Amino acid sequence: MARIALESLGCKLNQAETESLAWQLRDRGYVIVESAEMADVYVLNTCTVTHVADRKARHLLRLARRANPRATIGATGCYAQRAPGELESLGVVDIVLGNQEKHRLAEVLGGRSDLPGDPGRRLGDYRGRTRSLVKIQEGCSSYCSFCVVPYTRGEERSRPPEEVVEEVRHRVGAGYREVVLTGTKVGAYRWDGEAHSGLARLVAHVLRETGVERLRLSSVQPGDLTPDLLSLWADSRLCPHLHMPLQSGSQAVVERMNRGYSIADYERAVSLARQAVPGLAVTTDVIVGFPGETEAEFEESLRFCRRMGFADIHVFPYSARPGTPAAALPGQVDERVKRDRARRMLELARQSARRFRQELMGSTALVLWEGQVGHSVWSGLTPNYVRVFAESERDLTNRLLNVRLVGEHGRGLLGEVVYGG
Ligand code: SF4
């Protein structure tokens, strides 16, 4: 049996696909290990959404080669799809497979004769984890002006509902207590192209047909939040957390981004969701320094984000992606200005997240414990995605336990486990 280490950069969809690859490879007799150093094969599932993601991919591939000169090294994912030649020219990668070909990884590896045949040990197995990501669709046909994903992932296509249910059942059977339904754009989920077979119907189906204890959606857009979908949160297994990428809180900028919604649409959708789902956490992504973004537009975005009371904001300085319309727009913003705006938006993100967490203090939440982070200190997540730390002498891994939220702890909260609660 050959040992393989898999690593993933970028979005949850990439993570879901890496998990799927791990399952497929295990079925073919591979042993999954934690690092390139221990592996006969190392595969990086790359991302190319910013130039920073590209740089990280090149760095990790070089590190892997340095750590293990004899290993077979592969790159797959969006960077491999967009610029295979660039990765090959690094001189450290043996196999480059784009998104359309990544499902062939096991086959391609199987065809290589230089893999050693020693038995290896079962290290870093995918069992024992708490949260599993399941892909429901991929591809995007929206063509936001800054985004390279429609070119690297192709048009929207969905997986059959029965296949999704089967995979969720399989993960639950393997011991996972939480499943995240992911995709490039989960709201674009359609089966048979009929409007009634969209995301709401799929989520209802998964809740009805599987014993999953916690279910999340990876991210949604304002237009996805139909009454049908929101009504499903009556089932407490669906986590009260929505990640809704805003990208900019300035009306003029979202128009230039071709996001397909107005700031007012976004605000209305969040307010409907908050009415329907008590205790809802709304998190977002924001790009700063989009081409032509003036100081006034940035401040408008900052004000809007403040008003929305996000539970967290992921901040991205704009990164021009070759081949996208925004890369050719006039008024590219100076890097120093981008850095300054990122700093100001991050400051707001910290304040906003802290305010959200403080409102939870004194309440009790059902925490899914992930693992130990220090001597007798455990870390886990609430249903609304707040990180909680607690002390315990017992092994809390993969347990769902009620916790009293009693104080602040770094970028999370401090909890006291209520055993038997
Ligand atoms: S919706 Fe826009 S940002 Fe999201 S993947 Fe599609 S094009 Fe990219």
CSV table of C-alpha atoms and ligand atoms in Angstrom, one decimal:
chain,number,residue,atom,x,y,z
A,1,MET,CA,0.0,0.0,0.0
A,2,ALA,CA,1.3,3.4,-0.9
A,3,ARG,CA,1.0,6.3,1.5
A,4,ILE,CA,-0.5,9.5,0.2
A,5,ALA,CA,-0.8,13.0,1.8
A,6,LEU,CA,-3.5,15.3,0.5
A,7,GLU,CA,-3.6,19.0,1.1
A,8,SER,CA,-6.2,21.6,0.1
A,9,LEU,CA,-6.1,25.4,-0.4
A,10,GLY,CA,-9.0,27.8,-0.9
A,11,CYS,CA,-12.7,27.2,-0.7
A,12,LYS,CA,-14.8,24.6,1.0
A,13,LEU,CA,-15.5,23.0,-2.3
A,14,ASN,CA,-11.8,22.2,-2.7
A,15,GLN,CA,-11.8,20.7,0.8
A,16,ALA,CA,-14.9,18.6,-0.1
A,17,GLU,CA,-13.2,17.3,-3.2
A,18,THR,CA,-10.0,16.6,-1.3
A,19,GLU,CA,-12.1,14.6,1.2
A,20,SER,CA,-13.8,12.7,-1.6
A,21,LEU,CA,-10.4,11.9,-3.2
A,22,ALA,CA,-9.2,10.6,0.2
A,23,TRP,CA,-12.2,8.2,0.4
A,24,GLN,CA,-11.7,7.0,-3.2
A,25,LEU,CA,-7.9,6.5,-2.6
A,26,ARG,CA,-8.5,4.6,0.6
A,27,ASP,CA,-11.0,2.3,-1.2
A,28,ARG,CA,-8.1,1.6,-3.6
A,29,GLY,CA,-5.9,0.6,-0.7
A,30,TYR,CA,-3.9,3.8,-0.2
A,31,VAL,CA,-3.0,4.9,3.3
A,32,ILE,CA,-3.8,8.5,4.1
A,33,VAL,CA,-0.9,10.2,6.0
A,34,GLU,CA,-0.6,13.7,7.4
A,35,SER,CA,2.4,15.2,5.6
A,36,ALA,CA,4.5,15.0,2.5
A,37,GLU,CA,7.5,13.8,4.6
A,38,MET,CA,5.7,10.5,5.5
A,39,ALA,CA,4.2,10.0,2.0
A,40,ASP,CA,5.0,8.3,-1.2
A,41,VAL,CA,2.6,10.6,-3.0
A,42,TYR,CA,1.7,14.2,-2.1
A,43,VAL,CA,-1.1,16.0,-3.9
A,44,LEU,CA,-2.1,19.6,-3.4
A,45,ASN,CA,-5.5,20.7,-4.5
A,46,THR,CA,-4.7,24.3,-5.5
A,47,CYS,CA,-6.7,27.5,-5.5
A,48,THR,CA,-6.2,30.5,-7.8
A,49,VAL,CA,-8.7,33.0,-6.6
A,50,THR,CA,-5.9,35.5,-5.7
A,51,HIS,CA,-2.2,35.9,-6.4
A,52,VAL,CA,-1.6,35.0,-2.8
A,53,ALA,CA,-3.4,31.7,-3.3
A,54,ASP,CA,-1.1,31.0,-6.3
A,55,ARG,CA,2.0,31.9,-4.2
A,56,LYS,CA,0.9,29.6,-1.4
A,57,ALA,CA,0.5,26.7,-3.8
A,58,ARG,CA,4.0,27.2,-5.3
A,59,HIS,CA,5.4,27.4,-1.8
A,60,LEU,CA,3.7,24.3,-0.6
A,61,LEU,CA,4.7,22.3,-3.6
A,62,ARG,CA,8.3,23.3,-3.2
A,63,LEU,CA,8.2,22.5,0.5
A,64,ALA,CA,6.8,19.1,-0.3
A,65,ARG,CA,9.6,18.4,-2.8
A,66,ARG,CA,12.2,19.5,-0.3
A,67,ALA,CA,10.7,17.4,2.5
A,68,ASN,CA,10.6,14.4,0.4
A,69,PRO,CA,12.7,14.3,-2.8
A,70,ARG,CA,11.6,10.8,-3.7
A,71,ALA,CA,7.8,11.3,-3.5
A,72,THR,CA,5.5,11.6,-6.5
A,73,ILE,CA,4.2,15.2,-6.3
A,74,GLY,CA,0.9,16.2,-7.9
A,75,ALA,CA,-1.1,19.4,-8.3
A,76,THR,CA,-4.7,19.6,-9.1
A,77,GLY,CA,-7.5,22.2,-8.7
A,78,CYS,CA,-8.1,25.7,-10.0
A,79,TYR,CA,-4.5,26.8,-10.4
A,80,ALA,CA,-3.7,23.6,-12.2
A,81,GLN,CA,-6.6,24.2,-14.4
A,82,ARG,CA,-5.8,27.9,-15.2
A,83,ALA,CA,-2.0,27.6,-15.6
A,84,PRO,CA,-0.7,24.0,-15.8
A,85,GLY,CA,2.5,25.2,-17.6
A,86,GLU,CA,3.3,27.6,-14.8
A,87,LEU,CA,3.2,24.7,-12.2
A,88,GLU,CA,5.1,22.3,-14.5
A,89,SER,CA,7.9,24.9,-14.9
A,90,LEU,CA,8.5,25.0,-11.1
A,91,GLY,CA,10.4,21.7,-11.7
A,92,VAL,CA,9.0,20.1,-8.6
A,93,VAL,CA,5.7,18.6,-9.7
A,94,ASP,CA,5.3,15.2,-11.4
A,95,ILE,CA,1.6,15.3,-12.2
A,96,VAL,CA,-0.7,18.3,-13.0
A,97,LEU,CA,-4.4,17.6,-13.3
A,98,GLY,CA,-7.0,20.3,-13.9
A,99,ASN,CA,-10.5,20.3,-12.4
A,100,GLN,CA,-11.9,18.4,-15.3
A,101,GLU,CA,-9.4,15.6,-14.7
A,102,LYS,CA,-9.0,15.4,-11.0
A,103,HIS,CA,-11.4,12.5,-10.6
A,104,ARG,CA,-8.8,10.5,-12.6
A,105,LEU,CA,-6.2,10.9,-9.9
A,106,ALA,CA,-6.4,7.4,-8.5
A,107,GLU,CA,-6.2,6.0,-12.1
A,108,VAL,CA,-3.2,8.2,-13.0
A,109,LEU,CA,-1.4,7.3,-9.9
A,110,GLY,CA,-2.2,3.6,-10.4
A,111,GLY,CA,-0.5,3.8,-13.8
A,112,ARG,CA,2.8,5.0,-12.3
A,113,SER,CA,5.3,2.2,-11.8
A,114,ASP,CA,7.6,4.1,-9.4
A,115,LEU,CA,5.3,3.8,-6.3
A,116,PRO,CA,6.8,1.7,-3.6
A,117,GLY,CA,4.8,-1.3,-2.4
A,118,ASP,CA,5.5,-1.3,1.3
A,119,PRO,CA,2.6,-1.7,3.7
A,120,GLY,CA,2.8,1.6,5.6
A,121,ARG,CA,0.9,2.5,8.7
A,122,ARG,CA,-2.6,4.0,9.0
A,123,LEU,CA,-1.7,7.5,10.0
A,124,GLY,CA,-3.8,10.6,9.6
A,125,ASP,CA,-6.9,8.6,8.6
A,126,TYR,CA,-9.9,10.6,7.7
A,127,ARG,CA,-11.9,8.9,10.5
A,128,GLY,CA,-12.2,10.6,13.8
A,129,ARG,CA,-12.9,14.0,12.3
A,130,THR,CA,-16.0,15.9,13.3
A,131,ARG,CA,-17.1,17.8,10.3
A,132,SER,CA,-17.3,16.5,6.7
A,133,LEU,CA,-17.8,18.5,3.5
A,134,VAL,CA,-20.1,17.1,0.8
A,135,LYS,CA,-20.2,18.6,-2.7
A,136,ILE,CA,-23.7,19.2,-4.1
A,137,GLN,CA,-22.8,21.1,-7.2
A,138,GLU,CA,-19.9,22.8,-8.9
A,139,GLY,CA,-19.3,25.5,-11.5
A,140,CYS,CA,-20.6,29.0,-11.7
A,141,SER,CA,-22.3,30.9,-14.6
A,142,SER,CA,-22.5,34.2,-12.9
A,143,TYR,CA,-19.3,35.8,-14.2
A,144,CYS,CA,-18.7,38.4,-11.4
A,145,SER,CA,-16.2,40.7,-13.0
A,146,PHE,CA,-13.3,40.0,-10.6
A,147,CYS,CA,-13.7,36.2,-10.4
A,148,VAL,CA,-11.7,33.6,-12.2
A,149,VAL,CA,-13.8,30.7,-10.9
A,150,PRO,CA,-16.3,30.4,-13.9
A,151,TYR,CA,-13.2,29.9,-16.1
A,152,THR,CA,-11.5,27.3,-13.8
A,153,ARG,CA,-14.7,25.4,-12.7
A,154,GLY,CA,-16.9,25.8,-15.8
A,155,GLU,CA,-20.7,26.1,-16.0
A,156,GLU,CA,-23.0,25.1,-13.2
A,157,ARG,CA,-23.7,21.5,-12.8
A,158,SER,CA,-25.4,19.6,-9.9
A,159,ARG,CA,-25.2,16.2,-8.4
A,160,PRO,CA,-28.2,13.9,-8.3
A,161,PRO,CA,-30.1,14.2,-4.9
A,162,GLU,CA,-29.8,10.5,-4.3
A,163,GLU,CA,-26.0,10.6,-4.7
A,164,VAL,CA,-25.8,13.5,-2.2
A,165,VAL,CA,-28.0,11.6,0.3
A,166,GLU,CA,-25.9,8.5,-0.1
A,167,GLU,CA,-22.7,10.4,0.5
A,168,VAL,CA,-24.1,12.1,3.6
A,169,ARG,CA,-25.2,8.8,5.0
A,170,HIS,CA,-21.8,7.4,4.3
A,171,ARG,CA,-20.1,10.2,6.2
A,172,VAL,CA,-22.6,9.9,9.1
A,173,GLY,CA,-21.8,6.1,9.2
A,174,ALA,CA,-18.1,6.9,9.4
A,175,GLY,CA,-18.7,8.9,12.6
A,176,TYR,CA,-19.0,12.5,11.4
A,177,ARG,CA,-21.6,14.4,13.3
A,178,GLU,CA,-21.7,17.5,11.1
A,179,VAL,CA,-21.9,17.8,7.4
A,180,VAL,CA,-21.5,20.9,5.3
A,181,LEU,CA,-23.1,21.0,1.9
A,182,THR,CA,-20.7,22.8,-0.4
A,183,GLY,CA,-20.4,23.9,-4.0
A,184,THR,CA,-19.0,26.8,-6.0
A,185,LYS,CA,-22.5,28.3,-5.7
A,186,VAL,CA,-24.8,26.1,-3.7
A,187,GLY,CA,-27.8,28.3,-4.5
A,188,ALA,CA,-27.4,27.3,-8.1
A,189,TYR,CA,-28.3,23.7,-7.2
A,190,ARG,CA,-30.9,22.4,-9.7
A,191,TRP,CA,-31.8,18.8,-10.5
A,192,ASP,CA,-33.5,18.2,-13.8
A,193,GLY,CA,-33.4,21.9,-14.4
A,194,GLU,CA,-36.8,22.4,-12.6
A,195,ALA,CA,-37.2,25.3,-10.4
A,196,HIS,CA,-38.9,23.2,-7.7
A,197,SER,CA,-35.9,20.9,-7.5
A,198,GLY,CA,-33.6,23.6,-6.1
A,199,LEU,CA,-31.6,23.9,-3.0
A,200,ALA,CA,-34.5,24.0,-0.5
A,201,ARG,CA,-35.8,20.6,-1.8
A,202,LEU,CA,-32.4,19.1,-1.6
A,203,VAL,CA,-31.8,20.3,2.0
A,204,ALA,CA,-35.2,19.0,3.0
A,205,HIS,CA,-34.4,15.7,1.4
A,206,VAL,CA,-31.1,15.4,3.2
A,207,LEU,CA,-32.7,16.2,6.6
A,208,ARG,CA,-35.5,13.7,6.0
A,209,GLU,CA,-33.4,10.9,4.6
A,210,THR,CA,-30.3,10.9,6.8
A,211,GLY,CA,-29.5,10.8,10.4
A,212,VAL,CA,-27.1,13.7,10.2
A,213,GLU,CA,-27.0,15.5,13.6
A,214,ARG,CA,-25.8,18.9,12.2
A,215,LEU,CA,-26.1,20.3,8.7
A,216,ARG,CA,-24.7,23.6,7.3
A,217,LEU,CA,-24.6,25.3,4.0
A,218,SER,CA,-21.2,26.5,2.9
A,219,SER,CA,-22.4,29.9,1.5
A,220,VAL,CA,-25.5,31.5,0.0
A,221,GLN,CA,-26.4,34.6,-2.0
A,222,PRO,CA,-29.3,37.0,-1.3
A,223,GLY,CA,-31.6,35.5,-4.0
A,224,ASP,CA,-31.2,32.0,-2.6
A,225,LEU,CA,-33.1,32.8,0.7
A,226,THR,CA,-36.6,31.9,-0.4
A,227,PRO,CA,-39.3,31.3,2.1
A,228,ASP,CA,-39.1,27.6,1.3
A,229,LEU,CA,-35.5,27.5,2.2
A,230,LEU,CA,-35.8,29.6,5.3
A,231,SER,CA,-38.7,27.5,6.6
A,232,LEU,CA,-36.3,24.5,6.9
A,233,TRP,CA,-34.5,26.1,9.9
A,234,ALA,CA,-37.5,24.9,11.9
A,235,ASP,CA,-35.4,21.8,12.1
A,236,SER,CA,-32.8,22.5,14.7
A,237,ARG,CA,-30.2,20.2,13.0
A,238,LEU,CA,-29.8,23.0,10.4
A,239,CYS,CA,-27.2,25.3,11.9
A,240,PRO,CA,-28.2,29.0,12.4
A,241,HIS,CA,-25.2,30.3,10.4
A,242,LEU,CA,-25.2,31.8,6.9
A,243,HIS,CA,-22.1,32.8,5.0
A,244,MET,CA,-23.2,35.4,2.5
A,245,PRO,CA,-20.4,37.0,0.5
A,246,LEU,CA,-21.2,40.7,0.1
A,247,GLN,CA,-17.9,41.7,-1.7
A,248,SER,CA,-18.7,45.4,-1.3
A,249,GLY,CA,-21.2,47.5,0.6
A,250,SER,CA,-21.0,50.2,-2.0
A,251,GLN,CA,-23.8,50.1,-4.6
A,252,ALA,CA,-21.6,51.5,-7.4
A,253,VAL,CA,-18.9,49.0,-6.6
A,254,VAL,CA,-21.2,45.9,-6.5
A,255,GLU,CA,-22.6,47.0,-9.9
A,256,ARG,CA,-19.1,47.2,-11.3
A,257,MET,CA,-18.5,43.8,-9.8
A,258,ASN,CA,-21.5,42.4,-11.7
A,259,ARG,CA,-22.8,40.7,-8.5
A,260,GLY,CA,-26.4,40.6,-9.7
A,261,TYR,CA,-27.9,42.1,-6.5
A,262,SER,CA,-28.2,45.6,-5.0
A,263,ILE,CA,-27.1,46.5,-1.6
A,264,ALA,CA,-30.8,46.9,-0.7
A,265,ASP,CA,-31.5,43.4,-1.9
A,266,TYR,CA,-28.7,42.1,0.3
A,267,GLU,CA,-30.0,44.0,3.4
A,268,ARG,CA,-33.5,42.8,2.8
A,269,ALA,CA,-32.4,39.1,2.5
A,270,VAL,CA,-30.4,39.3,5.7
A,271,SER,CA,-33.3,40.9,7.6
A,272,LEU,CA,-35.7,38.2,6.3
A,273,ALA,CA,-33.2,35.5,7.3
A,274,ARG,CA,-32.8,37.0,10.8
A,275,GLN,CA,-36.6,37.1,11.3
A,276,ALA,CA,-36.9,33.4,10.2
A,277,VAL,CA,-33.9,32.0,12.1
A,278,PRO,CA,-33.4,33.1,15.8
A,279,GLY,CA,-29.8,33.6,16.8
A,280,LEU,CA,-28.6,33.6,13.2
A,281,ALA,CA,-25.0,34.4,12.6
A,282,VAL,CA,-24.3,36.1,9.3
A,283,THR,CA,-20.7,36.1,8.1
A,284,THR,CA,-19.4,37.6,4.9
A,285,ASP,CA,-16.5,38.2,2.5
A,286,VAL,CA,-15.5,41.7,1.4
A,287,ILE,CA,-13.0,42.8,-1.3
A,288,VAL,CA,-11.2,46.1,-0.7
A,289,GLY,CA,-9.5,48.1,-3.4
A,290,PHE,CA,-11.6,46.9,-6.3
A,291,PRO,CA,-10.6,48.8,-9.5
A,292,GLY,CA,-11.9,52.4,-9.3
A,293,GLU,CA,-13.0,52.1,-5.6
A,294,THR,CA,-12.8,55.7,-4.3
A,295,GLU,CA,-12.3,56.6,-0.6
A,296,ALA,CA,-15.9,57.5,-0.5
A,297,GLU,CA,-17.0,54.2,-1.9
A,298,PHE,CA,-14.8,52.3,0.5
A,299,GLU,CA,-16.3,54.3,3.5
A,300,GLU,CA,-19.8,53.5,2.2
A,301,SER,CA,-18.8,49.8,2.2
A,302,LEU,CA,-17.4,50.1,5.7
A,303,ARG,CA,-20.5,51.8,7.0
A,304,PHE,CA,-22.8,49.2,5.4
A,305,CYS,CA,-20.7,46.4,7.0
A,306,ARG,CA,-20.9,48.1,10.4
A,307,ARG,CA,-24.7,48.4,10.1
A,308,MET,CA,-25.1,44.7,9.1
A,309,GLY,CA,-23.6,43.5,12.4
A,310,PHE,CA,-21.7,40.6,10.8
A,311,ALA,CA,-20.5,37.8,13.1
A,312,ASP,CA,-17.3,37.8,11.0
A,313,ILE,CA,-15.9,39.4,7.9
A,314,HIS,CA,-13.2,37.8,5.7
A,315,VAL,CA,-11.3,40.6,4.1
A,316,PHE,CA,-9.6,40.3,0.7
A,317,PRO,CA,-7.5,43.0,-0.9
A,318,TYR,CA,-8.5,42.9,-4.6
A,319,SER,CA,-6.2,40.7,-6.7
A,320,ALA,CA,-6.3,41.1,-10.5
A,321,ARG,CA,-6.8,37.7,-12.1
A,322,PRO,CA,-5.6,37.3,-15.6
A,323,GLY,CA,-8.5,37.0,-18.1
A,324,THR,CA,-11.2,38.5,-15.9
A,325,PRO,CA,-12.9,41.8,-17.0
A,326,ALA,CA,-12.0,43.6,-13.8
A,327,ALA,CA,-8.3,43.0,-14.4
A,328,ALA,CA,-8.6,45.3,-17.5
A,329,LEU,CA,-10.6,48.0,-15.8
A,330,PRO,CA,-9.0,51.5,-15.4
A,331,GLY,CA,-8.3,52.8,-11.9
A,332,GLN,CA,-6.4,49.9,-10.4
A,333,VAL,CA,-5.9,50.8,-6.8
A,334,ASP,CA,-2.4,51.3,-5.4
A,335,GLU,CA,-1.2,48.4,-3.2
A,336,ARG,CA,-0.6,50.7,-0.2
A,337,VAL,CA,-4.1,52.0,-0.4
A,338,LYS,CA,-5.4,48.4,-0.5
A,339,ARG,CA,-3.4,47.4,2.5
A,340,ASP,CA,-4.7,50.4,4.5
A,341,ARG,CA,-8.3,49.7,3.6
A,342,ALA,CA,-7.8,46.0,4.4
A,343,ARG,CA,-6.5,47.0,7.8
A,344,ARG,CA,-9.5,49.3,8.5
A,345,MET,CA,-12.0,46.7,7.3
A,346,LEU,CA,-10.2,44.0,9.5
A,347,GLU,CA,-10.5,46.3,12.5
A,348,LEU,CA,-14.2,46.5,11.9
A,349,ALA,CA,-14.4,42.7,11.4
A,350,ARG,CA,-12.8,42.3,14.9
A,351,GLN,CA,-15.1,44.7,16.6
A,352,SER,CA,-18.2,43.2,14.9
A,353,ALA,CA,-17.2,39.6,15.7
A,354,ARG,CA,-16.5,40.5,19.3
A,355,ARG,CA,-19.9,42.3,19.7
A,356,PHE,CA,-21.7,39.2,18.2
A,357,ARG,CA,-19.9,36.9,20.7
A,358,GLN,CA,-20.5,39.1,23.7
A,359,GLU,CA,-24.2,38.9,23.1
A,360,LEU,CA,-24.0,35.1,23.5
A,361,MET,CA,-22.4,35.3,26.9
A,362,GLY,CA,-24.4,33.8,29.7
A,363,SER,CA,-26.3,31.5,27.3
A,364,THR,CA,-26.0,27.8,26.7
A,365,ALA,CA,-25.0,26.3,23.4
A,366,LEU,CA,-24.5,22.8,22.0
A,367,VAL,CA,-20.8,22.6,21.0
A,368,LEU,CA,-19.3,20.1,18.7
A,369,TRP,CA,-15.9,19.5,20.2
A,370,GLU,CA,-13.1,19.1,17.6
A,371,GLY,CA,-10.1,18.3,19.6
A,372,GLN,CA,-7.5,19.3,22.2
A,373,VAL,CA,-5.6,22.5,21.7
A,374,GLY,CA,-3.6,22.6,25.0
A,375,HIS,CA,-3.2,20.8,28.3
A,376,SER,CA,-6.8,19.8,29.2
A,377,VAL,CA,-8.1,22.6,26.9
A,378,TRP,CA,-10.6,21.7,24.1
A,379,SER,CA,-11.9,23.6,21.2
A,380,GLY,CA,-15.2,23.3,19.3
A,381,LEU,CA,-17.8,25.2,17.5
A,382,THR,CA,-21.3,26.4,18.4
A,383,PRO,CA,-24.1,25.9,15.8
A,384,ASN,CA,-23.7,29.6,14.9
A,385,TYR,CA,-20.0,29.1,14.3
A,386,VAL,CA,-18.5,30.7,17.3
A,387,ARG,CA,-15.3,29.0,18.6
A,388,VAL,CA,-15.4,27.9,22.2
A,389,PHE,CA,-12.7,26.8,24.5
A,390,ALA,CA,-13.2,24.8,27.7
A,391,GLU,CA,-11.2,22.9,30.2
A,392,SER,CA,-11.9,19.2,30.7
A,393,GLU,CA,-10.0,16.2,31.9
A,394,ARG,CA,-12.2,13.9,29.7
A,395,ASP,CA,-11.7,13.3,26.0
A,396,LEU,CA,-14.3,15.6,24.3
A,397,THR,CA,-13.3,14.8,20.7
A,398,ASN,CA,-16.4,14.6,18.4
A,399,ARG,CA,-18.8,14.9,21.3
A,400,LEU,CA,-21.8,17.2,21.2
A,401,LEU,CA,-22.2,18.7,24.6
A,402,ASN,CA,-24.1,21.7,26.1
A,403,VAL,CA,-21.8,24.4,27.2
A,404,ARG,CA,-22.4,27.5,29.3
A,405,LEU,CA,-20.7,30.5,27.6
A,406,VAL,CA,-19.0,32.3,30.4
A,407,GLY,CA,-16.3,34.6,29.1
A,408,GLU,CA,-14.1,35.9,26.3
A,409,HIS,CA,-11.2,33.9,25.1
A,410,GLY,CA,-9.0,35.4,22.4
A,411,ARG,CA,-11.0,35.2,19.2
A,412,GLY,CA,-13.7,33.0,20.8
A,413,LEU,CA,-15.5,32.3,24.0
A,414,LEU,CA,-14.8,30.4,27.1
A,415,GLY,CA,-17.2,27.7,28.1
A,416,GLU,CA,-18.1,25.4,30.9
A,417,VAL,CA,-19.2,22.0,29.8
A,418,VAL,CA,-22.6,20.8,31.2
A,419,TYR,CA,-22.1,17.1,31.5
A,420,GLY,CA,-25.3,15.1,31.0
A,421,GLY,CA,-27.0,18.3,29.7
B,1,SF4,S1,-20.9,33.9,-7.9
B,1,SF4,FE1,-19.3,35.4,-8.6
B,1,SF4,S2,-17.7,35.3,-7.0
B,1,SF4,FE2,-19.0,33.4,-6.8
B,1,SF4,S3,-17.9,31.8,-8.0
B,1,SF4,FE3,-19.5,32.8,-9.3
B,1,SF4,S4,-18.4,34.4,-10.5
B,1,SF4,FE4,-17.1,33.8,-8.7
